[in-house]
PDB file of C-alpha atoms in Angstrom:
ATOM      1  CA  MET O   1       0.000   0.000   0.000  1.00 75.00           C
ATOM      2  CA  ASN O   2       1.108   3.481  -0.756  1.00 80.00           C
ATOM      3  CA  PHE O   3      -0.030   6.026   1.785  1.00 77.00           C
ATOM      4  CA  PRO O   4       0.299   9.748   1.117  1.00 71.00           C
ATOM      5  CA  LYS O   5       3.054  11.376   3.127  1.00 81.00           C
ATOM      6  CA  VAL O   6       1.057  14.502   3.848  1.00 89.00           C
ATOM      7  CA  LEU O   7      -2.618  15.108   4.547  1.00 88.00           C
ATOM      8  CA  SER O   8      -4.437  17.543   2.320  1.00 89.00           C
ATOM      9  CA  SER O   9      -5.893  20.677   3.886  1.00 91.00           C
ATOM     10  CA  VAL O  10      -9.397  19.186   3.505  1.00 93.00           C
ATOM     11  CA  GLN O  11      -8.323  15.999   5.315  1.00 89.00           C
ATOM     12  CA  LYS O  12      -6.798  18.063   8.127  1.00 89.00           C
ATOM     13  CA  GLU O  13     -10.013  20.064   8.523  1.00 89.00           C
ATOM     14  CA  GLU O  14     -12.110  16.888   8.644  1.00 87.00           C
ATOM     15  CA  LEU O  15      -9.894  15.402  11.368  1.00 86.00           C
ATOM     16  CA  GLU O  16      -9.974  18.584  13.432  1.00 88.00           C
ATOM     17  CA  CYS O  17     -13.714  19.284  13.326  1.00 88.00           C
ATOM     18  CA  ASP O  18     -16.032  18.495  16.216  1.00 89.00           C
ATOM     19  CA  VAL O  19     -17.933  15.223  16.289  1.00 90.00           C
ATOM     20  CA  SER O  20     -21.633  15.864  15.742  1.00 92.00           C
ATOM     21  CA  LYS O  21     -24.420  14.040  17.551  1.00 94.00           C
ATOM     22  CA  GLU O  22     -25.663  12.773  14.184  1.00 94.00           C
ATOM     23  CA  GLU O  23     -22.215  11.415  13.283  1.00 93.00           C
ATOM     24  CA  LEU O  24     -21.982   9.666  16.651  1.00 93.00           C
ATOM     25  CA  LYS O  25     -25.459   8.173  16.270  1.00 94.00           C
ATOM     26  CA  ARG O  26     -24.646   6.962  12.756  1.00 94.00           C
ATOM     27  CA  ALA O  27     -21.459   5.288  14.042  1.00 91.00           C
ATOM     28  CA  VAL O  28     -23.406   3.452  16.768  1.00 89.00           C
ATOM     29  CA  TRP O  29     -26.183   2.408  14.365  1.00 90.00           C
ATOM     30  CA  ASP O  30     -23.641   1.059  11.848  1.00 91.00           C
ATOM     31  CA  CYS O  31     -22.096  -1.353  14.361  1.00 86.00           C
ATOM     32  CA  GLY O  32     -24.847  -3.975  14.407  1.00 80.00           C
ATOM     33  CA  MET O  33     -27.003  -5.195  17.264  1.00 80.00           C
ATOM     34  CA  ASP O  34     -25.083  -8.054  18.870  1.00 77.00           C
ATOM     35  CA  LYS O  35     -21.534  -6.702  19.078  1.00 73.00           C
ATOM     36  CA  PRO O  36     -20.239  -5.430  22.422  1.00 70.00           C
ATOM     37  CA  PRO O  37     -18.177  -2.228  22.063  1.00 70.00           C
ATOM     38  CA  GLY O  38     -16.043  -3.068  25.082  1.00 75.00           C
ATOM     39  CA  PRO O  39     -15.453  -5.351  28.048  1.00 82.00           C
ATOM     40  CA  ASP O  40     -18.543  -4.142  29.943  1.00 83.00           C
ATOM     41  CA  GLY O  41     -20.718  -6.572  27.957  1.00 81.00           C
ATOM     42  CA  PHE O  42     -23.275  -4.012  26.798  1.00 85.00           C
ATOM     43  CA  THR O  43     -24.116  -4.713  23.169  1.00 86.00           C
ATOM     44  CA  PHE O  44     -24.861  -2.083  20.585  1.00 86.00           C
ATOM     45  CA  GLY O  45     -28.444  -3.338  20.820  1.00 88.00           C
ATOM     46  CA  PHE O  46     -28.508  -1.850  24.335  1.00 90.00           C
ATOM     47  CA  PHE O  47     -27.242   1.475  23.018  1.00 89.00           C
ATOM     48  CA  LEU O  48     -29.838   1.471  20.234  1.00 91.00           C
ATOM     49  CA  LYS O  49     -32.721   0.602  22.541  1.00 93.00           C
ATOM     50  CA  PHE O  50     -31.861   3.234  25.147  1.00 95.00           C
ATOM     51  CA  TRP O  51     -30.338   5.844  22.827  1.00 95.00           C
ATOM     52  CA  SER O  52     -32.862   8.545  23.718  1.00 95.00           C
ATOM     53  CA  THR O  53     -31.890   8.151  27.388  1.00 97.00           C
ATOM     54  CA  ILE O  54     -28.100   7.849  27.028  1.00 95.00           C
ATOM     55  CA  GLU O  55     -27.409   9.958  23.932  1.00 95.00           C
ATOM     56  CA  HIS O  56     -26.342  13.060  25.849  1.00 96.00           C
ATOM     57  CA  ASP O  57     -24.041  11.131  28.204  1.00 96.00           C
ATOM     58  CA  VAL O  58     -22.418   9.195  25.349  1.00 94.00           C
ATOM     59  CA  TYR O  59     -21.909  12.418  23.401  1.00 95.00           C
ATOM     60  CA  GLU O  60     -20.386  14.145  26.432  1.00 96.00           C
ATOM     61  CA  ALA O  61     -18.026  11.196  27.007  1.00 94.00           C
ATOM     62  CA  VAL O  62     -16.878  11.214  23.379  1.00 92.00           C
ATOM     63  CA  THR O  63     -16.324  14.970  23.259  1.00 92.00           C
ATOM     64  CA  TYR O  64     -14.473  14.873  26.604  1.00 93.00           C
ATOM     65  CA  PHE O  65     -12.226  12.087  25.304  1.00 90.00           C
ATOM     66  CA  PHE O  66     -11.303  13.914  22.093  1.00 82.00           C
ATOM     67  CA  TYR O  67     -11.078  17.437  23.512  1.00 77.00           C
TER      68      TYR O  67
END
């Protein structure tokens, strides 16, 4: 594989922009129902079912982690 040595200005902007709630939701929805995201055992099905309750907390955790 040949990877570019330098990111384009557009690629840099995309990597530096804030994560939106819609982007986060789309990432969770694209993972499937029966896969656990980590060692806690909660599947993505749990996240989908209770998304309206946990959306804000998940978003806050993600933004805290990246910023």
